Amino acid sequence: MRKPMIAGNWKMNLLYSKVPEYLQTLNRELAANSRIRRDAVDVLLAVPAPFLGLAREYGEKHGILIAAQTIHEKPEGAFTGELSIPMLKDLGLRWTLIGHSERRQYYNETDASVAAKAKACLDQGINPIVCVGETRAEREGGQTEAVLKRQVEAVLRETGAASNFVIAYEPVWAIGTGLTATDEQAQEAHAFIRGILRQKLGGAAEALRILYGGSVKSSNIKGLMKQPDVDGALVGGASLDPVEFARIVDCQ
Ligand code: 13P
């Protein structure tokens, strides 16, 4: 039985000064509305780097996990603007996204660099949420499975038997577009990804969570979560409003 995870990705949005109010509202909404037991679902927020310490202070005491949006694979050095794993751990944090399609698209992250980041995380006790997904052109060209296989296998080759990560399947064409994958498209891709994990990891693949991301809202989360291989969601735009984000947690 996989514990569901509902994760928010703020991307480059909101402000440091809004973090306490956001998290107080989210905590209040979750406490007030939840039909489900709070400990039956992992709730996580990936926030901009300057907000990490403050978000931890206001979030983690209420059981909301706080994550970085990316990390560098090297522990230290002359990498202007980057965030290291020891810095994240020093803040008391244990989670990060890696390989988000926006990082791949705008910052030249590759399968190889994403795999190196995943390995660095796992070696140093950080839980990575590894993002994969095909572009519209790749889907239309019948390349979806080949792309997912290439992206997932690149990581598995680096991390081997220690591959204890969360995967987020985020079709690029569904991100920020309002075009959600249908429940069936999501299930198909998730089942395919789990098949790759199974080939490499055997029974351990059954314990790994695969989140769906791409225009998730409270109005479409239920159908997605009914799919047997959808273990949660990675929510962008709809996570910026704590009331809507709490609804998504509550709806799953
Ligand atoms: P949207 O929910 O805004 O489509 O973004 C999805 C995403 O990229 C989460 O990482």
XYZ file of N, CA, C and O and ligand atoms in Angstrom, residues 9 11 100 170 174-176 214-216 234-237, ligand 1:
66
model
N 4.124 22.787 -6.113
C 5.363 23.389 -6.613
C 5.052 24.859 -6.887
O 4.335 25.174 -7.821
N 7.066 27.041 -7.889
C 7.911 27.611 -8.953
C 8.422 28.977 -8.484
O 8.691 29.158 -7.299
N 12.784 18.900 -13.093
C 11.515 19.442 -13.578
C 11.684 19.856 -15.046
O 12.748 20.329 -15.449
N 5.036 14.294 -15.429
C 4.432 15.567 -15.806
C 4.555 15.758 -17.311
O 5.597 16.220 -17.801
N 0.841 19.368 -20.610
C -0.242 19.555 -19.634
C 0.135 20.575 -18.556
O -0.698 20.926 -17.720
N 1.378 21.063 -18.580
C 1.837 21.950 -17.504
C 1.427 23.389 -17.805
O 1.811 23.948 -18.832
N 0.639 23.938 -16.899
C 0.262 25.349 -17.011
C -0.633 25.652 -18.206
O -0.823 26.816 -18.564
N 0.383 18.303 -13.925
C -0.030 18.961 -15.172
C -1.475 19.395 -15.038
O -2.386 18.585 -15.226
N -1.674 20.666 -14.667
C -3.012 21.256 -14.553
C -3.932 20.487 -13.597
O -5.126 20.342 -13.856
N -3.362 20.021 -12.483
C -4.200 19.369 -11.463
C -4.937 20.443 -10.666
O -4.372 21.471 -10.305
N 1.544 16.345 -8.315
C 2.455 17.480 -8.185
C 1.736 18.656 -8.843
O 1.491 18.648 -10.050
N 1.391 19.633 -8.009
C 0.455 20.681 -8.412
C 1.196 22.008 -8.540
O 1.860 22.433 -7.584
N 1.097 22.651 -9.683
C 1.743 23.950 -9.859
C 0.787 25.078 -9.508
O 0.570 25.389 -8.331
N 0.178 25.672 -10.535
C -0.658 26.863 -10.355
C -1.672 26.754 -9.218
O -1.819 27.688 -8.418
P 0.517 23.246 -13.305
O -0.241 22.529 -12.222
O 0.479 24.750 -13.158
O 0.114 22.764 -14.655
O 2.065 22.871 -13.123
C 2.424 21.549 -12.978
C 3.856 21.487 -12.582
O 4.733 21.791 -13.365
C 4.170 21.088 -11.210
O 5.526 20.833 -11.053
